[in-house]
CSV table of C-alpha atoms and ligand atoms in Angstrom, one decimal:
chain,number,residue,atom,x,y,z
A,582,UNK,CA,-16.2,-2.7,68.5
A,583,UNK,CA,-15.1,-5.1,71.4
A,584,UNK,CA,-11.9,-4.5,73.3
A,585,UNK,CA,-10.3,-7.4,71.4
A,586,UNK,CA,-11.3,-6.0,68.0
A,587,UNK,CA,-10.0,-2.6,69.1
A,588,UNK,CA,-6.5,-4.0,70.0
A,589,UNK,CA,-6.3,-6.0,66.8
A,590,UNK,CA,-7.2,-3.0,64.7
A,591,UNK,CA,-4.4,-1.0,66.3
A,592,UNK,CA,-2.0,-3.8,65.7
A,593,UNK,CA,-3.0,-3.9,62.0
A,594,UNK,CA,-2.5,-0.2,61.7
A,595,UNK,CA,0.9,-0.3,63.2
A,596,UNK,CA,2.0,-3.1,60.9
A,597,UNK,CA,0.5,-1.3,57.9
A,598,UNK,CA,2.4,2.0,58.7
A,599,UNK,CA,5.7,0.2,59.4
A,600,UNK,CA,5.4,-1.8,56.1
A,601,UNK,CA,4.4,1.2,53.9
A,602,UNK,CA,7.2,3.4,55.5
A,603,UNK,CA,9.7,0.7,54.9
A,604,UNK,CA,8.5,0.1,51.3
A,605,UNK,CA,9.5,3.7,50.4
A,606,UNK,CA,13.1,3.0,51.3
A,607,UNK,CA,13.6,-0.1,49.0
A,608,UNK,CA,16.3,0.6,46.4
A,609,UNK,CA,17.2,-2.9,45.1
A,610,UNK,CA,15.9,-6.3,44.3
A,611,UNK,CA,17.6,-7.7,47.5
A,612,UNK,CA,15.9,-5.0,49.6
A,613,UNK,CA,12.6,-6.1,48.1
A,614,UNK,CA,13.3,-9.8,49.0
A,615,UNK,CA,14.1,-8.8,52.6
A,616,UNK,CA,10.9,-6.6,52.8
A,617,UNK,CA,8.7,-9.5,51.5
A,618,UNK,CA,10.2,-11.9,54.0
A,619,UNK,CA,9.7,-9.4,56.9
A,620,UNK,CA,6.0,-8.7,56.2
A,621,UNK,CA,4.4,-11.2,53.8
A,622,UNK,CA,6.6,-14.2,54.0
A,623,UNK,CA,5.8,-17.3,56.1
A,624,UNK,CA,7.6,-15.8,59.1
A,625,UNK,CA,6.5,-12.2,58.3
A,626,UNK,CA,4.4,-9.9,60.5
A,627,UNK,CA,1.2,-10.2,58.5
A,628,UNK,CA,1.3,-13.9,58.5
A,629,UNK,CA,1.8,-14.1,62.2
A,630,UNK,CA,-1.2,-11.7,62.6
A,631,UNK,CA,-3.3,-14.1,60.6
A,632,UNK,CA,-2.0,-17.1,62.6
A,633,UNK,CA,-3.0,-15.2,65.8
A,634,UNK,CA,-6.6,-15.1,64.7
A,635,UNK,CA,-7.0,-18.7,65.9
A,636,UNK,CA,-6.7,-17.5,69.5
A,637,UNK,CA,-9.7,-15.1,69.2
A,638,UNK,CA,-13.2,-16.1,70.4
A,639,UNK,CA,-15.2,-17.6,67.5
A,640,UNK,CA,-17.5,-14.7,67.0
A,641,UNK,CA,-14.6,-12.2,66.7
A,642,UNK,CA,-12.7,-14.2,64.1
A,643,UNK,CA,-14.6,-13.3,60.9
A,644,UNK,CA,-14.2,-9.5,61.3
A,645,UNK,CA,-10.6,-9.7,62.5
A,646,UNK,CA,-9.9,-12.2,59.7
A,647,UNK,CA,-11.3,-9.8,57.0
A,648,UNK,CA,-9.3,-6.9,58.4
A,649,UNK,CA,-6.0,-8.9,58.4
A,650,UNK,CA,-6.7,-10.3,55.0
A,651,UNK,CA,-7.4,-6.8,53.7
A,652,UNK,CA,-4.0,-5.7,55.1
A,653,UNK,CA,-2.3,-8.5,53.3
A,654,UNK,CA,-4.0,-7.7,50.0
A,655,UNK,CA,-3.2,-4.0,50.4
A,656,UNK,CA,0.5,-4.5,51.1
A,657,UNK,CA,0.9,-7.2,48.3
A,658,UNK,CA,-0.7,-4.7,45.8
A,659,UNK,CA,1.6,-1.9,46.9
A,660,UNK,CA,4.7,-4.2,46.8
A,661,UNK,CA,4.2,-6.0,43.5
A,662,UNK,CA,4.9,-3.1,41.0
A,663,UNK,CA,7.9,-1.9,43.1
A,664,UNK,CA,9.4,-5.4,43.2
A,665,UNK,CA,8.9,-5.8,39.4
A,666,UNK,CA,10.6,-2.5,38.8
A,667,UNK,CA,13.6,-3.3,41.1
A,668,UNK,CA,14.0,-6.8,39.6
A,669,UNK,CA,14.0,-5.4,36.0
A,670,UNK,CA,16.7,-2.8,37.0
A,671,UNK,CA,18.8,-5.6,38.6
A,672,UNK,CA,18.5,-7.8,35.5
A,673,UNK,CA,19.5,-4.8,33.3
A,674,UNK,CA,22.6,-4.2,35.4
A,675,UNK,CA,23.6,-7.9,35.3
A,676,UNK,CA,23.2,-8.1,31.6
A,677,UNK,CA,25.3,-4.9,31.1
A,678,UNK,CA,28.1,-6.3,33.3
A,679,UNK,CA,28.2,-9.7,31.7
A,680,UNK,CA,28.0,-8.5,28.1
A,681,UNK,CA,30.8,-9.6,25.7
A,682,UNK,CA,32.4,-6.6,24.1
A,683,UNK,CA,32.8,-7.9,20.5
A,684,UNK,CA,34.8,-4.9,19.5
A,685,UNK,CA,37.7,-5.8,21.9
A,686,UNK,CA,40.8,-7.0,20.0
A,687,UNK,CA,41.6,-10.7,20.5
A,688,UNK,CA,44.8,-11.9,22.2
A,689,UNK,CA,47.6,-12.7,19.8
A,690,UNK,CA,48.8,-16.3,20.1
A,691,UNK,CA,52.6,-16.7,20.7
A,692,UNK,CA,54.1,-18.5,17.7
A,693,UNK,CA,57.4,-20.3,18.3
A,694,UNK,CA,60.2,-20.6,15.8
A,695,UNK,CA,63.0,-23.1,15.1
A,696,UNK,CA,66.1,-22.7,17.3
A,697,UNK,CA,69.0,-21.0,15.4
A,698,UNK,CA,71.1,-24.2,15.6
A,699,UNK,CA,68.2,-26.3,14.2
A,700,UNK,CA,67.9,-23.8,11.4
A,701,UNK,CA,71.6,-24.0,10.8
A,702,UNK,CA,71.5,-27.8,10.7
A,703,UNK,CA,68.6,-27.8,8.3
A,704,UNK,CA,70.5,-25.5,6.0
A,705,UNK,CA,73.7,-27.6,6.2
A,706,UNK,CA,71.8,-30.8,5.5
A,707,UNK,CA,70.3,-29.1,2.4
A,708,UNK,CA,73.7,-27.8,1.1
A,709,UNK,CA,75.4,-31.2,1.6
A,710,UNK,CA,72.4,-33.0,0.0
A,711,UNK,CA,73.1,-31.1,-3.2
A,712,UNK,CA,76.7,-32.2,-2.9
A,713,UNK,CA,75.6,-35.8,-2.7
A,714,UNK,CA,75.8,-36.4,1.1
A,715,UNK,CA,73.1,-38.2,3.1
A,716,UNK,CA,72.4,-37.3,6.8
A,717,UNK,CA,72.8,-40.0,9.4
A,718,UNK,CA,72.5,-39.9,13.2
A,719,UNK,CA,74.3,-41.7,16.0
A,720,UNK,CA,74.4,-42.2,19.7
A,721,UNK,CA,75.4,-39.4,22.0
A,722,UNK,CA,76.5,-41.8,24.8
A,723,UNK,CA,79.3,-43.8,23.1
A,724,UNK,CA,81.8,-46.5,23.8
A,725,UNK,CA,85.5,-45.6,23.9
A,726,UNK,CA,86.0,-48.1,21.1
A,727,UNK,CA,84.1,-45.9,18.6
A,728,UNK,CA,85.0,-42.5,20.2
A,729,UNK,CA,88.7,-43.3,20.3
A,730,UNK,CA,90.0,-46.8,19.5
A,731,UNK,CA,88.6,-47.2,15.9
A,732,UNK,CA,89.8,-43.6,15.2
A,733,UNK,CA,93.4,-44.7,15.7
A,734,UNK,CA,93.5,-43.3,19.3
A,735,UNK,CA,94.2,-46.4,21.4
A,736,UNK,CA,94.1,-46.2,25.3
A,737,UNK,CA,97.2,-44.5,26.7
A,738,UNK,CA,97.6,-42.6,23.4
A,739,UNK,CA,98.5,-39.0,24.4
A,740,UNK,CA,96.0,-37.6,21.9
A,741,UNK,CA,93.1,-38.8,24.1
A,742,UNK,CA,93.9,-35.9,26.4
A,743,UNK,CA,93.1,-33.4,23.6
A,744,UNK,CA,89.4,-34.4,24.0
A,745,UNK,CA,88.5,-33.5,27.6
A,746,UNK,CA,86.3,-36.4,28.1
A,747,UNK,CA,83.2,-36.7,30.3
A,748,UNK,CA,83.0,-40.4,31.4
A,749,UNK,CA,79.8,-42.1,32.0
A,750,UNK,CA,81.3,-45.5,33.0
A,751,UNK,CA,84.9,-46.4,33.7
A,752,UNK,CA,84.5,-49.9,35.2
A,753,UNK,CA,84.2,-52.7,32.6
A,754,UNK,CA,83.6,-51.2,29.2
A,755,UNK,CA,84.6,-47.5,29.0
A,756,UNK,CA,81.5,-45.4,28.1
A,757,UNK,CA,81.7,-41.7,27.4
A,758,UNK,CA,79.6,-38.7,26.3
A,759,UNK,CA,80.9,-38.5,22.7
A,760,UNK,CA,83.5,-35.8,22.5
A,761,UNK,CA,83.0,-35.4,18.7
A,762,UNK,CA,80.7,-36.7,16.0
A,763,UNK,CA,83.7,-38.7,14.5
A,764,UNK,CA,82.6,-42.1,16.1
A,765,UNK,CA,80.0,-42.2,13.4
A,766,UNK,CA,82.8,-42.6,10.9
A,767,UNK,CA,83.5,-46.2,12.0
A,768,UNK,CA,79.8,-47.0,12.7
A,769,UNK,CA,78.8,-46.0,9.2
A,770,UNK,CA,81.7,-47.8,7.5
A,771,UNK,CA,81.0,-51.0,9.4
A,772,UNK,CA,77.4,-50.8,8.1
A,773,UNK,CA,77.9,-50.0,4.4
A,774,UNK,CA,80.4,-50.5,1.6
A,775,UNK,CA,82.0,-47.7,-0.5
A,776,UNK,CA,81.1,-45.5,-2.1
A,777,UNK,CA,80.2,-43.7,1.2
A,778,UNK,CA,79.0,-40.1,1.4
A,779,UNK,CA,77.5,-39.1,4.7
A,780,UNK,CA,77.2,-36.2,7.1
A,781,UNK,CA,76.4,-36.5,10.8
A,782,UNK,CA,74.9,-33.5,12.6
A,783,UNK,CA,74.8,-33.9,16.4
A,784,UNK,CA,75.7,-32.8,19.9
A,785,UNK,CA,79.1,-33.4,21.4
A,786,UNK,CA,80.4,-32.9,24.9
A,787,UNK,CA,83.7,-31.9,26.5
A,788,UNK,CA,84.8,-31.2,30.0
A,789,UNK,CA,85.9,-27.7,29.0
A,790,UNK,CA,85.9,-24.1,30.3
A,791,UNK,CA,83.3,-21.9,28.6
A,792,UNK,CA,84.1,-18.7,26.7
A,793,UNK,CA,82.8,-16.8,23.7
A,794,UNK,CA,83.7,-19.7,21.3
A,795,UNK,CA,83.6,-22.7,23.6
A,796,UNK,CA,80.7,-24.5,25.3
A,797,UNK,CA,80.9,-27.8,27.2
A,798,UNK,CA,78.0,-29.0,25.0
A,799,UNK,CA,78.1,-28.0,21.4
A,800,UNK,CA,77.0,-29.2,18.0
A,801,UNK,CA,79.2,-30.6,15.3
A,802,UNK,CA,78.7,-31.8,11.7
A,803,UNK,CA,80.8,-34.7,10.7
A,804,UNK,CA,81.4,-35.5,7.0
A,805,UNK,CA,82.8,-38.6,5.4
A,806,UNK,CA,83.4,-39.6,1.8
A,807,UNK,CA,85.1,-42.9,0.9
A,808,UNK,CA,85.5,-44.2,-2.6
A,809,UNK,CA,88.2,-45.0,-5.2
A,810,UNK,CA,90.6,-42.1,-6.1
A,811,UNK,CA,89.4,-39.5,-3.7
A,812,UNK,CA,91.9,-36.7,-3.1
A,813,UNK,CA,92.6,-33.8,-0.9
A,814,UNK,CA,91.3,-31.5,-3.7
A,815,UNK,CA,87.9,-33.2,-3.3
A,816,UNK,CA,88.0,-32.3,0.4
A,817,UNK,CA,89.0,-28.7,-0.3
A,818,UNK,CA,86.4,-28.3,-3.0
A,819,UNK,CA,83.6,-29.7,-0.8
A,820,UNK,CA,84.3,-27.4,2.1
A,821,UNK,CA,84.9,-24.4,-0.2
A,822,UNK,CA,81.5,-25.0,-1.8
A,823,UNK,CA,79.8,-25.5,1.5
A,824,UNK,CA,81.3,-22.1,2.7
A,825,UNK,CA,80.3,-20.3,-0.4
A,826,UNK,CA,76.7,-21.6,-0.2
A,827,UNK,CA,76.4,-20.9,3.5
A,828,UNK,CA,78.2,-17.5,3.8
A,829,UNK,CA,78.2,-16.1,0.2
A,830,UNK,CA,81.2,-15.4,-1.9
A,831,UNK,CA,82.6,-12.6,0.3
A,832,UNK,CA,83.7,-14.8,3.3
A,833,UNK,CA,87.3,-16.1,3.0
A,834,UNK,CA,88.4,-19.6,4.1
A,835,UNK,CA,91.7,-20.9,5.1
A,836,UNK,CA,93.3,-24.4,5.4
A,837,UNK,CA,96.4,-25.0,7.5
A,838,UNK,CA,98.2,-28.2,8.5
A,839,UNK,CA,96.9,-29.8,11.7
A,840,UNK,CA,97.2,-33.1,13.4
A,841,UNK,CA,94.4,-35.6,14.1
A,842,UNK,CA,95.3,-39.3,14.7
A,843,UNK,CA,92.5,-40.4,12.4
A,844,UNK,CA,93.7,-38.5,9.3
A,845,UNK,CA,96.9,-38.3,7.3
A,846,UNK,CA,97.4,-35.5,6.2
A,847,UNK,CA,95.3,-33.4,8.5
A,848,UNK,CA,94.1,-29.8,8.2
A,849,UNK,CA,92.4,-27.1,10.2
A,850,UNK,CA,89.6,-25.2,8.4
A,851,UNK,CA,88.9,-21.6,9.3
A,852,UNK,CA,86.9,-18.6,8.0
A,853,UNK,CA,87.7,-15.0,8.3
A,854,UNK,CA,85.9,-13.5,11.3
A,855,UNK,CA,82.5,-12.1,10.5
A,856,UNK,CA,82.3,-10.2,13.7
A,857,UNK,CA,85.4,-7.9,13.0
A,858,UNK,CA,85.6,-8.6,9.2
A,859,UNK,CA,89.1,-10.0,9.7
A,860,UNK,CA,90.4,-7.0,11.6
A,861,UNK,CA,90.8,-8.9,14.9
A,862,UNK,CA,88.5,-9.0,18.0
A,863,UNK,CA,87.9,-10.9,21.2
A,864,UNK,CA,85.9,-13.7,19.4
A,865,UNK,CA,88.7,-14.5,16.9
A,866,UNK,CA,91.3,-13.9,19.6
A,867,UNK,CA,92.6,-11.0,17.5
A,868,UNK,CA,93.8,-13.3,14.7
A,869,UNK,CA,91.1,-12.3,12.2
A,870,UNK,CA,90.2,-16.0,11.7
A,871,UNK,CA,88.0,-18.4,13.5
A,872,UNK,CA,88.6,-22.2,13.4
A,873,UNK,CA,85.5,-24.0,12.1
A,874,UNK,CA,86.7,-27.5,12.1
A,875,UNK,CA,89.3,-30.2,11.5
A,876,UNK,CA,89.6,-32.4,8.4
A,877,UNK,CA,91.9,-34.6,6.4
A,878,UNK,CA,92.4,-37.8,4.4
A,879,UNK,CA,91.1,-40.8,6.3
A,880,UNK,CA,94.0,-42.7,7.9
A,881,UNK,CA,94.6,-46.2,6.5
A,882,UNK,CA,94.4,-47.6,10.1
A,883,UNK,CA,90.9,-46.3,10.3
A,884,UNK,CA,89.9,-47.9,7.0
A,885,UNK,CA,91.5,-51.2,8.0
A,886,UNK,CA,89.8,-51.1,11.4
A,887,UNK,CA,86.4,-51.3,9.7
A,888,UNK,CA,87.4,-53.9,7.2
A,889,UNK,CA,88.0,-51.7,4.2
A,890,UNK,CA,91.1,-52.2,2.1
A,891,UNK,CA,93.2,-48.9,2.0
A,892,UNK,CA,94.9,-50.1,-1.2
A,893,UNK,CA,91.5,-50.2,-2.9
A,894,UNK,CA,89.6,-47.2,-1.4
A,895,UNK,CA,90.5,-43.9,0.3
A,896,UNK,CA,88.5,-40.9,1.6
A,897,UNK,CA,88.3,-37.6,3.3
A,898,UNK,CA,86.6,-36.6,6.5
A,899,UNK,CA,85.8,-33.4,8.4
A,900,UNK,CA,84.3,-32.3,11.6
A,901,UNK,CA,82.8,-28.7,11.7
A,902,UNK,CA,81.5,-26.7,14.7
A,903,UNK,CA,77.9,-25.9,13.9
A,904,UNK,CA,77.7,-23.3,16.7
A,905,UNK,CA,80.7,-21.5,15.3
A,906,UNK,CA,79.3,-21.6,11.7
A,907,UNK,CA,76.1,-20.1,13.1
A,908,UNK,CA,78.1,-17.3,14.9
A,909,UNK,CA,79.8,-16.4,11.6
A,910,UNK,CA,76.7,-16.7,9.5
A,911,UNK,CA,74.5,-14.6,11.8
A,912,UNK,CA,77.2,-12.3,13.3
A,913,UNK,CA,76.6,-13.6,16.9
A,914,UNK,CA,79.7,-12.7,19.0
A,915,UNK,CA,79.2,-15.2,21.8
A,916,UNK,CA,78.2,-18.8,21.2
A,917,UNK,CA,76.8,-19.1,24.7
A,918,UNK,CA,73.8,-17.0,23.5
A,919,UNK,CA,72.6,-20.1,21.6
A,920,UNK,CA,72.3,-22.2,24.7
A,921,UNK,CA,71.1,-19.9,27.5
A,922,UNK,CA,67.6,-19.6,26.0
A,923,UNK,CA,67.1,-15.8,26.5
A,924,UNK,CA,63.7,-15.5,24.9
A,925,UNK,CA,64.6,-11.9,23.6
A,926,UNK,CA,67.6,-13.2,21.7
A,927,UNK,CA,65.6,-16.1,20.2
A,928,UNK,CA,62.7,-13.8,19.3
A,929,UNK,CA,65.0,-11.2,17.6
A,930,UNK,CA,66.8,-14.0,15.8
A,931,UNK,CA,63.5,-15.6,14.5
A,932,UNK,CA,62.4,-12.2,13.3
A,933,UNK,CA,65.8,-11.5,11.6
A,934,UNK,CA,65.9,-14.7,9.7
A,935,UNK,CA,62.1,-14.7,9.0
B,601,YSA,C1,89.0,-33.9,12.2
B,601,YSA,C2,89.4,-34.8,11.2
B,601,YSA,C3,88.5,-35.6,10.6
B,601,YSA,O1,88.9,-36.5,9.6
B,601,YSA,C4,87.2,-35.6,11.1
B,601,YSA,C5,86.8,-34.8,12.1
B,601,YSA,C6,87.7,-33.9,12.6
B,601,YSA,C7,87.3,-33.1,13.8
B,601,YSA,C8,87.6,-33.7,15.1
B,601,YSA,N1,86.7,-34.8,15.4
B,601,YSA,C9,87.4,-32.6,16.2
B,601,YSA,O2,86.5,-32.7,17.0
B,601,YSA,N2,88.2,-31.6,16.1
B,601,YSA,S1,88.2,-30.3,17.0
B,601,YSA,O3,88.3,-30.7,18.4
B,601,YSA,O4,89.1,-29.4,16.5
B,601,YSA,O5,86.7,-29.8,16.9
B,601,YSA,C10,86.2,-29.5,15.6
B,601,YSA,C11,85.4,-28.2,15.6
B,601,YSA,O6,84.3,-28.3,16.6
B,601,YSA,C12,86.2,-27.0,16.1
B,601,YSA,O7,86.9,-26.4,15.1
B,601,YSA,C13,85.1,-26.1,16.6
B,601,YSA,O8,84.5,-25.4,15.5
B,601,YSA,C14,84.1,-27.1,17.2
B,601,YSA,N3,84.4,-27.2,18.6
B,601,YSA,C15,85.3,-28.0,19.3
B,601,YSA,N4,85.2,-27.8,20.6
B,601,YSA,C16,84.2,-26.9,20.8
B,601,YSA,C17,83.7,-26.5,19.6
B,601,YSA,N5,82.7,-25.6,19.5
B,601,YSA,C18,82.2,-25.1,20.6
B,601,YSA,N6,82.6,-25.4,21.8
B,601,YSA,C19,83.6,-26.3,22.0
B,601,YSA,N7,84.1,-26.6,23.2
């Protein structure tokens, strides 16, 4: 053996020992990849040994080449089964971690429900439909002409102060957020001829302090019936039947004289407080009764204002507070609960009324 062959043989032995020692320490597929790169890869130690053969004298190359090739084959043979085993283990681990557990319970979708006030409106529309009333809807931003003038409340009339009005425009035509649903009385009568029987559910707005029975934005239900020979008894019977259908026979109702410029005579309509069962509480201000609305026989000025002849036709009208009806129906002691969107209240409510 020449000196050169001797040196190469030592070098091959060193690489073999190092590679085989290192092979024993491999524990994962990524360890195996690193090992392969370090010894058998294009920049690995065995490959650089083979490349170095080119620098040997021609007569030395065949022997040295065989020895280096033998090392390569030997290491590749030792490495292949180990790499296969480590790769199979890695695949097993990955499959186990990515597996879908089909026994896990699914996530329940959140199902919404109608808002209590919407439920109340639907119920009222149904009750009044059975009594022959059709639901119509009108603008929430209204002219003073419909909100006041055509309801017999001209400018400078002191009754305008009763409705704490939110103005949208004061220059030119006076525009307001409607303070009640009553403007739809004139709008409806201008459009159709008697007999008229409509209800108007909708939002109203007032610049008003809030408490358990007052909101600055609330919902009303207007009612209007115009025909020949309509009397106060028709009004009373209609509201009595509505209350019976809505609350059941045990809830008592009360009519007392009241004043509204657009009716003559006028009444206030109240029910006995469902919160304290008429004994008196903070909601009914310790009277045992809660006002639900105003009503009366349509004033001749209003009929004349829309072109009807008050000698030929007459009618009744009413305006009910839907939030207050809902308070009494569902035993809610603060009407602000309907507007502040506390999800727990709405969820309990949806559960309670199914
Ligand atoms: C009267 C006669 C008619 O021929 C027609 C309608 C009316 C009612 C009149 N337009 C009106 O608005 N009267 S009212 O000011 O007494 O309100 C009627 C009802 O709406 C009240 O009884 C109450 O139930 C409700 N309401 C009024 N202001 C409220 C309110 N609800 C909650 N918050 C407020 N701020």
